[in-house]
Amino acid sequence: MDASTRTRILSAVDDLFEVETQFLSELTAHPSTRGNEQSAQDFMAKELAERGMDVDRWQIDVNDICDMPGFSPVIGNYEDAVNVVGSHRSATGKGRSLILNGHIDVVPEGPLDMWDTPPFEPRVDDGWMYGRGAGDMKAGLASNLFALDALRACGMQPAADVFFQSVVEEECTGNGALACLQRGYRADAALIPEPFAESLVTAQLGVIWFQVHLKGLPTHVAYAGSGSNAIEAAIPLIAALHEMEHRWNAPERRHADYAHHDHALNLNVGKFQGGDWASSVPAWCVFDVRMGLFPGQDIETAKEEIEAVLRQAAREHAFLRNNTPEIVYHGFHAEGYALSQDTSARAGQAIGALEGAHQAVTDTTLDKAAITATTDARFFGLYADTPALVYGPKAEAIHGFNERVDLDSVRRVTQTTALFIADWCGLEPAG
Amino acid sequence: MDASTRTRILSAVDDLFEVETQFLSELTAHPSTRGNEQSAQDFMAKELAERGMDVDRWQIDVNDICDMPGFSPVIGNYEDAVNVVGSHRSATGKGRSLILNGHIDVVPEGPLDMWDTPPFEPRVDDGWMYGRGAGDMKAGLASNLFALDALRACGMQPAADVFFQSVVEEECTGNGALACLQRGYRADAALIPEPFAESLVTAQLGVIWFQVHLKGLPTHVAYAGSGSNAIEAAIPLIAALHEMEHRWNAPERRHADYAHHDHALNLNVGKFQGGDWASSVPAWCVFDVRMGLFPGQDIETAKEEIEAVLRQAAREHAFLRNNTPEIVYHGFHAEGYALSQDTSARAGQAIGALEGAHQAVTDTTLDKAAITATTDARFFGLYADTPALVYGPKAEAIHGFNERVDLDSVRRVTQTTALFIADWCGLEPAG
């Protein structure tokens, strides 16, 4: 790509950025928590169709994917789980194909009174856009889309097929991205602009979710001594899980990419419910746990250890000894993934293309990072032999209150993405 | 009362007991958890009216009672809180008046799968009736009603005014009984057939309910170290509350009636809710606590100590130190009450009358017990100078699963109640 083409592309992103910001605001206003993604997906499908892409909008069928590697167990059906993919077909097909992936689902907003302004009424203040999902990761869907728009504004389009994916379920299972694999979408590389501050993610953790169900022996609290409090019975079990977390983070168990990270694997008790009445000894509780895994750590082995830890802790509890905790898996069964271990030429070329684009936009060397979360990158990298680059804008308070994304960073990522597409796919005149 | 009258009354209870059992079954089938008492109260009002009583059915107005001693704070209004009182007016008025009190509200049934049969489909098996509320305390409403029926079946009625009260809110505030006081109902004694196995309750504890609201610092769990888990922050606070519970039960702090009870005051974490998402560090939790108090223990002082304990525990927590727990009171602000300390002649006479009736029915001496719960007796004893006798049938698993009441015990209590009414109020020909 010559310097003048590059300059025209960067300028086109700048010129379109007000429209991109407006698009991001409109997308963020859709409260696309799990099960409520339809209106946001309708919006995405309309935007893709307006750009002349072939739009594939389908409801995920668990039966289609449940035997595939990488599937995570779910509860219930997927009647409300809809993926959208827009396909750009190149006229020349001379370049390398690309998947531009982003997830449309956002995590729950939590108590409204902890937000300064309503989570689904995005606002811009001092260069940041605030709103649930603005950073994680609707800004990434915006940068993917407007990178293509910028090329088109220059009279060009990718000289290879590009599949624009807007998927559900990234925040709990990844089954949305998996369903795109099942549907047959493949390319020479994938780009996922998750909000990791313009660094390239070289490794990501695995994640497992499990629910622990405990019973108690309910009585009137007047006779509390003869009952067993299911809520308080959880306390030693949680302590035992944290001891396991400590063991798993020990230096000798760490993956090479996390060797210098003291606490990469976090165990989180994210939800807890139990009991019905202050004056009744509670008969039940359920708590939801998220635990991280290193790349290469086997999920079935991890589950066995988790179960053994809970069983052992239960054995030391007078009531649980004979009323074993029930462990229910639904949600992430996600393996870790390390792009750093992909030694293929294609991976090296993709990383090189991104490094070049990033350098051209920011005049800095591309930072690389091993992250302590998971992303949908694992599906491409582990199950489709496709190098997956996770590279997106800077955001703060993702999963928290007053989540926000740095708009200048979104603009730069859009520019980098446009240059990356131009390099990776090549360019041809817009059709 | 001569021996033949006594025998006729006892036989009348026996003759009516099949009808009484049917009545109890029908009453238990009404799922009268808090807020859902209306159908049960309609049923009670109809039964009382059919017996010729004047029926007073009214909605409790918080404004009428909120400044009265014994009031417990509530959340929301009382649009669904309805009391029913049936008044029997004596023709001669020569005896001592009586309040027959029982509560219509039942505690939540909890998870249905922990019941052998549905909680609101009462059944009789081997002499027990099973169902939520069968024991606590619809059997007591039945024994009150059928004691009067037995007298009428003998052609007699109480020779003094009798107020039959079916009240709401016993299980959470006592504001139903309080509203009867506010409404002007007074008598020379009160009988409350709570299910304490045919023993007379000589002392009952106070009870306080409070909710603890904690905040956390939510983040994506990938950065859990930078957040603060609101659910886990509760653990040291609960531990500190149990230390307080231990101190309050110390021998030197015990009320005389509980001197030999090692653990009369129970602290119960009865309900816990927190967090929204397994992979978000939870931003909030709320837990509900019930704590017992000895008779004479001042509620305001108790609240101050509870608050100080929670404040101190919060000071030792990195995040809560600057994000103080919020303590919300709604539900019981109940003082303890000891009938044993009522040295009035009237109390002595009422106890004597019950002792005589119990002896006549069971051929045993009346057992007396200090209980580790509260009842509505406190309103009559503490705030209306009225001795309140708590004496009812044997029940098991109250507030638990497969709650059940011993029908033979219900029959005996009905007989004892009928003889007690005959003695206390005297008899006159049925009107």
PDB file of N, CA, C and O in Angstrom, chain A residues 69-113:
ATOM      1  N   PRO A  69     -16.296 -29.592  19.735  1.00  0.00           N
ATOM      2  CA  PRO A  69     -15.341 -29.172  20.760  1.00  0.00           C
ATOM      3  C   PRO A  69     -15.523 -27.682  21.044  1.00  0.00           C
ATOM      4  O   PRO A  69     -15.789 -26.902  20.130  1.00  0.00           O
ATOM      5  N   GLY A  70     -15.405 -27.315  22.319  1.00  0.00           N
ATOM      6  CA  GLY A  70     -15.555 -25.920  22.693  1.00  0.00           C
ATOM      7  C   GLY A  70     -16.960 -25.546  23.115  1.00  0.00           C
ATOM      8  O   GLY A  70     -17.186 -24.435  23.601  1.00  0.00           O
ATOM      9  N   PHE A  71     -17.909 -26.483  22.953  1.00  0.00           N
ATOM     10  CA  PHE A  71     -19.288 -26.197  23.382  1.00  0.00           C
ATOM     11  C   PHE A  71     -19.345 -26.036  24.902  1.00  0.00           C
ATOM     12  O   PHE A  71     -18.706 -26.770  25.641  1.00  0.00           O
ATOM     13  N   SER A  72     -20.129 -25.070  25.351  1.00  0.00           N
ATOM     14  CA  SER A  72     -20.371 -24.906  26.786  1.00  0.00           C
ATOM     15  C   SER A  72     -21.820 -25.232  27.087  1.00  0.00           C
ATOM     16  O   SER A  72     -22.710 -24.853  26.329  1.00  0.00           O
ATOM     17  N   PRO A  73     -22.057 -25.928  28.190  1.00  0.00           N
ATOM     18  CA  PRO A  73     -23.428 -26.321  28.516  1.00  0.00           C
ATOM     19  C   PRO A  73     -24.311 -25.107  28.800  1.00  0.00           C
ATOM     20  O   PRO A  73     -23.862 -24.101  29.329  1.00  0.00           O
ATOM     21  N   VAL A  74     -25.566 -25.224  28.418  1.00  0.00           N
ATOM     22  CA  VAL A  74     -26.519 -24.140  28.625  1.00  0.00           C
ATOM     23  C   VAL A  74     -27.765 -24.708  29.283  1.00  0.00           C
ATOM     24  O   VAL A  74     -28.000 -25.906  29.253  1.00  0.00           O
ATOM     25  N   ILE A  75     -28.525 -23.827  29.870  1.00  0.00           N
ATOM     26  CA  ILE A  75     -29.814 -24.228  30.417  1.00  0.00           C
ATOM     27  C   ILE A  75     -30.886 -23.694  29.492  1.00  0.00           C
ATOM     28  O   ILE A  75     -30.813 -22.555  29.047  1.00  0.00           O
ATOM     29  N   GLY A  76     -31.850 -24.517  29.181  1.00  0.00           N
ATOM     30  CA  GLY A  76     -32.948 -24.059  28.340  1.00  0.00           C
ATOM     31  C   GLY A  76     -32.582 -24.060  26.874  1.00  0.00           C
ATOM     32  O   GLY A  76     -31.507 -24.525  26.474  1.00  0.00           O
ATOM     33  N   ASN A  77     -33.473 -23.536  26.073  1.00  0.00           N
ATOM     34  CA  ASN A  77     -33.238 -23.524  24.636  1.00  0.00           C
ATOM     35  C   ASN A  77     -32.656 -22.177  24.215  1.00  0.00           C
ATOM     36  O   ASN A  77     -32.355 -21.327  25.030  1.00  0.00           O
ATOM     37  N   TYR A  78     -32.486 -22.015  22.926  1.00  0.00           N
ATOM     38  CA  TYR A  78     -31.873 -20.791  22.402  1.00  0.00           C
ATOM     39  C   TYR A  78     -32.857 -20.027  21.522  1.00  0.00           C
ATOM     40  O   TYR A  78     -32.462 -19.414  20.538  1.00  0.00           O
ATOM     41  N   GLU A  79     -34.124 -20.069  21.922  1.00  0.00           N
ATOM     42  CA  GLU A  79     -35.134 -19.399  21.099  1.00  0.00           C
ATOM     43  C   GLU A  79     -34.820 -17.919  20.885  1.00  0.00           C
ATOM     44  O   GLU A  79     -35.239 -17.325  19.904  1.00  0.00           O
ATOM     45  N   ASP A  80     -34.120 -17.331  21.837  1.00  0.00           N
ATOM     46  CA  ASP A  80     -33.839 -15.901  21.737  1.00  0.00           C
ATOM     47  C   ASP A  80     -32.372 -15.630  21.378  1.00  0.00           C
ATOM     48  O   ASP A  80     -31.901 -14.508  21.506  1.00  0.00           O
ATOM     49  N   ALA A  81     -31.659 -16.651  20.931  1.00  0.00           N
ATOM     50  CA  ALA A  81     -30.231 -16.481  20.628  1.00  0.00           C
ATOM     51  C   ALA A  81     -30.045 -16.395  19.110  1.00  0.00           C
ATOM     52  O   ALA A  81     -30.143 -17.395  18.408  1.00  0.00           O
ATOM     53  N   VAL A  82     -29.781 -15.201  18.641  1.00  0.00           N
ATOM     54  CA  VAL A  82     -29.720 -14.950  17.201  1.00  0.00           C
ATOM     55  C   VAL A  82     -28.359 -14.371  16.837  1.00  0.00           C
ATOM     56  O   VAL A  82     -27.936 -13.368  17.412  1.00  0.00           O
ATOM     57  N   ASN A  83     -27.687 -15.016  15.889  1.00  0.00           N
ATOM     58  CA  ASN A  83     -26.429 -14.501  15.344  1.00  0.00           C
ATOM     59  C   ASN A  83     -26.696 -13.743  14.053  1.00  0.00           C
ATOM     60  O   ASN A  83     -27.663 -14.035  13.341  1.00  0.00           O
ATOM     61  N   VAL A  84     -25.804 -12.807  13.747  1.00  0.00           N
ATOM     62  CA  VAL A  84     -25.875 -12.080  12.473  1.00  0.00           C
ATOM     63  C   VAL A  84     -24.484 -12.100  11.840  1.00  0.00           C
ATOM     64  O   VAL A  84     -23.494 -11.776  12.507  1.00  0.00           O
ATOM     65  N   VAL A  85     -24.417 -12.522  10.580  1.00  0.00           N
ATOM     66  CA  VAL A  85     -23.165 -12.443   9.830  1.00  0.00           C
ATOM     67  C   VAL A  85     -23.440 -11.755   8.490  1.00  0.00           C
ATOM     68  O   VAL A  85     -24.364 -12.144   7.765  1.00  0.00           O
ATOM     69  N   GLY A  86     -22.645 -10.730   8.216  1.00  0.00           N
ATOM     70  CA  GLY A  86     -22.714 -10.074   6.906  1.00  0.00           C
ATOM     71  C   GLY A  86     -21.496 -10.485   6.084  1.00  0.00           C
ATOM     72  O   GLY A  86     -20.365 -10.422   6.569  1.00  0.00           O
ATOM     73  N   SER A  87     -21.724 -10.951   4.851  1.00  0.00           N
ATOM     74  CA  SER A  87     -20.607 -11.431   4.025  1.00  0.00           C
ATOM     75  C   SER A  87     -20.293 -10.438   2.914  1.00  0.00           C
ATOM     76  O   SER A  87     -21.182 -10.051   2.136  1.00  0.00           O
ATOM     77  N   HIS A  88     -19.053 -10.032   2.854  1.00  0.00           N
ATOM     78  CA  HIS A  88     -18.538  -9.272   1.712  1.00  0.00           C
ATOM     79  C   HIS A  88     -17.843 -10.260   0.780  1.00  0.00           C
ATOM     80  O   HIS A  88     -16.936 -10.987   1.200  1.00  0.00           O
ATOM     81  N   ARG A  89     -18.274 -10.300  -0.457  1.00  0.00           N
ATOM     82  CA  ARG A  89     -17.641 -11.202  -1.428  1.00  0.00           C
ATOM     83  C   ARG A  89     -16.765 -10.362  -2.356  1.00  0.00           C
ATOM     84  O   ARG A  89     -17.254  -9.446  -3.024  1.00  0.00           O
ATOM     85  N   SER A  90     -15.523 -10.714  -2.380  1.00  0.00           N
ATOM     86  CA  SER A  90     -14.584  -9.982  -3.238  1.00  0.00           C
ATOM     87  C   SER A  90     -14.822 -10.323  -4.703  1.00  0.00           C
ATOM     88  O   SER A  90     -15.169 -11.455  -5.048  1.00  0.00           O
ATOM     89  N   ALA A  91     -14.620  -9.331  -5.571  1.00  0.00           N
ATOM     90  CA  ALA A  91     -14.727  -9.573  -7.012  1.00  0.00           C
ATOM     91  C   ALA A  91     -13.494 -10.310  -7.531  1.00  0.00           C
ATOM     92  O   ALA A  91     -13.582 -11.177  -8.404  1.00  0.00           O
ATOM     93  N   THR A  92     -12.318 -10.002  -6.961  1.00  0.00           N
ATOM     94  CA  THR A  92     -11.071 -10.576  -7.470  1.00  0.00           C
ATOM     95  C   THR A  92     -10.598 -11.772  -6.654  1.00  0.00           C
ATOM     96  O   THR A  92      -9.955 -12.677  -7.190  1.00  0.00           O
ATOM     97  N   GLY A  93     -10.887 -11.774  -5.367  1.00  0.00           N
ATOM     98  CA  GLY A  93     -10.445 -12.876  -4.502  1.00  0.00           C
ATOM     99  C   GLY A  93      -8.952 -13.065  -4.469  1.00  0.00           C
ATOM    100  O   GLY A  93      -8.443 -14.155  -4.174  1.00  0.00           O
ATOM    101  N   LYS A  94      -8.228 -12.005  -4.669  1.00  0.00           N
ATOM    102  CA  LYS A  94      -6.777 -12.173  -4.761  1.00  0.00           C
ATOM    103  C   LYS A  94      -6.070 -12.123  -3.393  1.00  0.00           C
ATOM    104  O   LYS A  94      -4.910 -12.506  -3.284  1.00  0.00           O
ATOM    105  N   GLY A  95      -6.782 -11.625  -2.355  1.00  0.00           N
ATOM    106  CA  GLY A  95      -6.140 -11.476  -1.039  1.00  0.00           C
ATOM    107  C   GLY A  95      -6.497 -12.599  -0.080  1.00  0.00           C
ATOM    108  O   GLY A  95      -7.055 -13.634  -0.477  1.00  0.00           O
ATOM    109  N   ARG A  96      -6.154 -12.341   1.187  1.00  0.00           N
ATOM    110  CA  ARG A  96      -6.436 -13.323   2.231  1.00  0.00           C
ATOM    111  C   ARG A  96      -7.764 -12.968   2.899  1.00  0.00           C
ATOM    112  O   ARG A  96      -8.019 -11.787   3.221  1.00  0.00           O
ATOM    113  N   SER A  97      -8.551 -13.976   3.147  1.00  0.00           N
ATOM    114  CA  SER A  97      -9.889 -13.718   3.714  1.00  0.00           C
ATOM    115  C   SER A  97      -9.777 -13.425   5.212  1.00  0.00           C
ATOM    116  O   SER A  97      -8.765 -13.729   5.861  1.00  0.00           O
ATOM    117  N   LEU A  98     -10.872 -12.848   5.739  1.00  0.00           N
ATOM    118  CA  LEU A  98     -10.822 -12.341   7.116  1.00  0.00           C
ATOM    119  C   LEU A  98     -12.191 -12.439   7.770  1.00  0.00           C
ATOM    120  O   LEU A  98     -13.220 -12.172   7.125  1.00  0.00           O
ATOM    121  N   ILE A  99     -12.171 -12.807   9.027  1.00  0.00           N
ATOM    122  CA  ILE A  99     -13.383 -12.711   9.856  1.00  0.00           C
ATOM    123  C   ILE A  99     -13.213 -11.516  10.786  1.00  0.00           C
ATOM    124  O   ILE A  99     -12.186 -11.411  11.489  1.00  0.00           O
ATOM    125  N   LEU A 100     -14.172 -10.601  10.759  1.00  0.00           N
ATOM    126  CA  LEU A 100     -14.223  -9.503  11.722  1.00  0.00           C
ATOM    127  C   LEU A 100     -15.304  -9.875  12.727  1.00  0.00           C
ATOM    128  O   LEU A 100     -16.491  -9.883  12.390  1.00  0.00           O
ATOM    129  N   ASN A 101     -14.885 -10.212  13.924  1.00  0.00           N
ATOM    130  CA  ASN A 101     -15.836 -10.746  14.907  1.00  0.00           C
ATOM    131  C   ASN A 101     -16.024  -9.787  16.075  1.00  0.00           C
ATOM    132  O   ASN A 101     -15.075  -9.132  16.516  1.00  0.00           O
ATOM    133  N   GLY A 102     -17.249  -9.709  16.572  1.00  0.00           N
ATOM    134  CA  GLY A 102     -17.535  -8.962  17.802  1.00  0.00           C
ATOM    135  C   GLY A 102     -18.773  -9.543  18.444  1.00  0.00           C
ATOM    136  O   GLY A 102     -19.591 -10.170  17.762  1.00  0.00           O
ATOM    137  N   HIS A 103     -18.903  -9.355  19.745  1.00  0.00           N
ATOM    138  CA  HIS A 103     -20.106  -9.882  20.405  1.00  0.00           C
ATOM    139  C   HIS A 103     -21.058  -8.751  20.745  1.00  0.00           C
ATOM    140  O   HIS A 103     -20.635  -7.646  21.102  1.00  0.00           O
ATOM    141  N   ILE A 104     -22.331  -9.070  20.621  1.00  0.00           N
ATOM    142  CA  ILE A 104     -23.393  -8.083  20.828  1.00  0.00           C
ATOM    143  C   ILE A 104     -23.921  -8.132  22.261  1.00  0.00           C
ATOM    144  O   ILE A 104     -24.536  -7.181  22.736  1.00  0.00           O
ATOM    145  N   ASP A 105     -23.701  -9.256  22.964  1.00  0.00           N
ATOM    146  CA  ASP A 105     -24.252  -9.384  24.319  1.00  0.00           C
ATOM    147  C   ASP A 105     -23.423  -8.585  25.305  1.00  0.00           C
ATOM    148  O   ASP A 105     -22.206  -8.446  25.157  1.00  0.00           O
ATOM    149  N   VAL A 106     -24.109  -8.054  26.306  1.00  0.00           N
ATOM    150  CA  VAL A 106     -23.447  -7.300  27.377  1.00  0.00           C
ATOM    151  C   VAL A 106     -23.840  -7.923  28.713  1.00  0.00           C
ATOM    152  O   VAL A 106     -24.866  -8.596  28.818  1.00  0.00           O
ATOM    153  N   VAL A 107     -23.012  -7.703  29.728  1.00  0.00           N
ATOM    154  CA  VAL A 107     -23.330  -8.264  31.045  1.00  0.00           C
ATOM    155  C   VAL A 107     -24.385  -7.381  31.719  1.00  0.00           C
ATOM    156  O   VAL A 107     -24.577  -6.220  31.356  1.00  0.00           O
ATOM    157  N   PRO A 108     -25.065  -7.949  32.731  1.00  0.00           N
ATOM    158  CA  PRO A 108     -26.124  -7.169  33.397  1.00  0.00           C
ATOM    159  C   PRO A 108     -25.574  -5.854  33.960  1.00  0.00           C
ATOM    160  O   PRO A 108     -24.406  -5.764  34.334  1.00  0.00           O
ATOM    161  N   GLU A 109     -26.449  -4.884  33.994  1.00  0.00           N
ATOM    162  CA  GLU A 109     -26.035  -3.550  34.414  1.00  0.00           C
ATOM    163  C   GLU A 109     -25.950  -3.409  35.927  1.00  0.00           C
ATOM    164  O   GLU A 109     -25.325  -2.483  36.427  1.00  0.00           O
ATOM    165  N   GLY A 110     -26.566  -4.340  36.686  1.00  0.00           N
ATOM    166  CA  GLY A 110     -26.532  -4.227  38.145  1.00  0.00           C
ATOM    167  C   GLY A 110     -27.442  -3.116  38.636  1.00  0.00           C
ATOM    168  O   GLY A 110     -28.223  -2.557  37.876  1.00  0.00           O
ATOM    169  N   PRO A 111     -27.338  -2.807  39.947  1.00  0.00           N
ATOM    170  CA  PRO A 111     -28.261  -1.807  40.531  1.00  0.00           C
ATOM    171  C   PRO A 111     -28.111  -0.447  39.846  1.00  0.00           C
ATOM    172  O   PRO A 111     -27.017   0.102  39.749  1.00  0.00           O
ATOM    173  N   LEU A 112     -29.233   0.097  39.387  1.00  0.00           N
ATOM    174  CA  LEU A 112     -29.202   1.358  38.642  1.00  0.00           C
ATOM    175  C   LEU A 112     -28.668   2.509  39.475  1.00  0.00           C
ATOM    176  O   LEU A 112     -28.045   3.434  38.945  1.00  0.00           O
ATOM    177  N   ASP A 113     -28.900   2.430  40.792  1.00  0.00           N
ATOM    178  CA  ASP A 113     -28.488   3.578  41.604  1.00  0.00           C
ATOM    179  C   ASP A 113     -26.969   3.684  41.735  1.00  0.00           C
ATOM    180  O   ASP A 113     -26.458   4.650  42.291  1.00  0.00           O
TER     181      ASP A 113
END
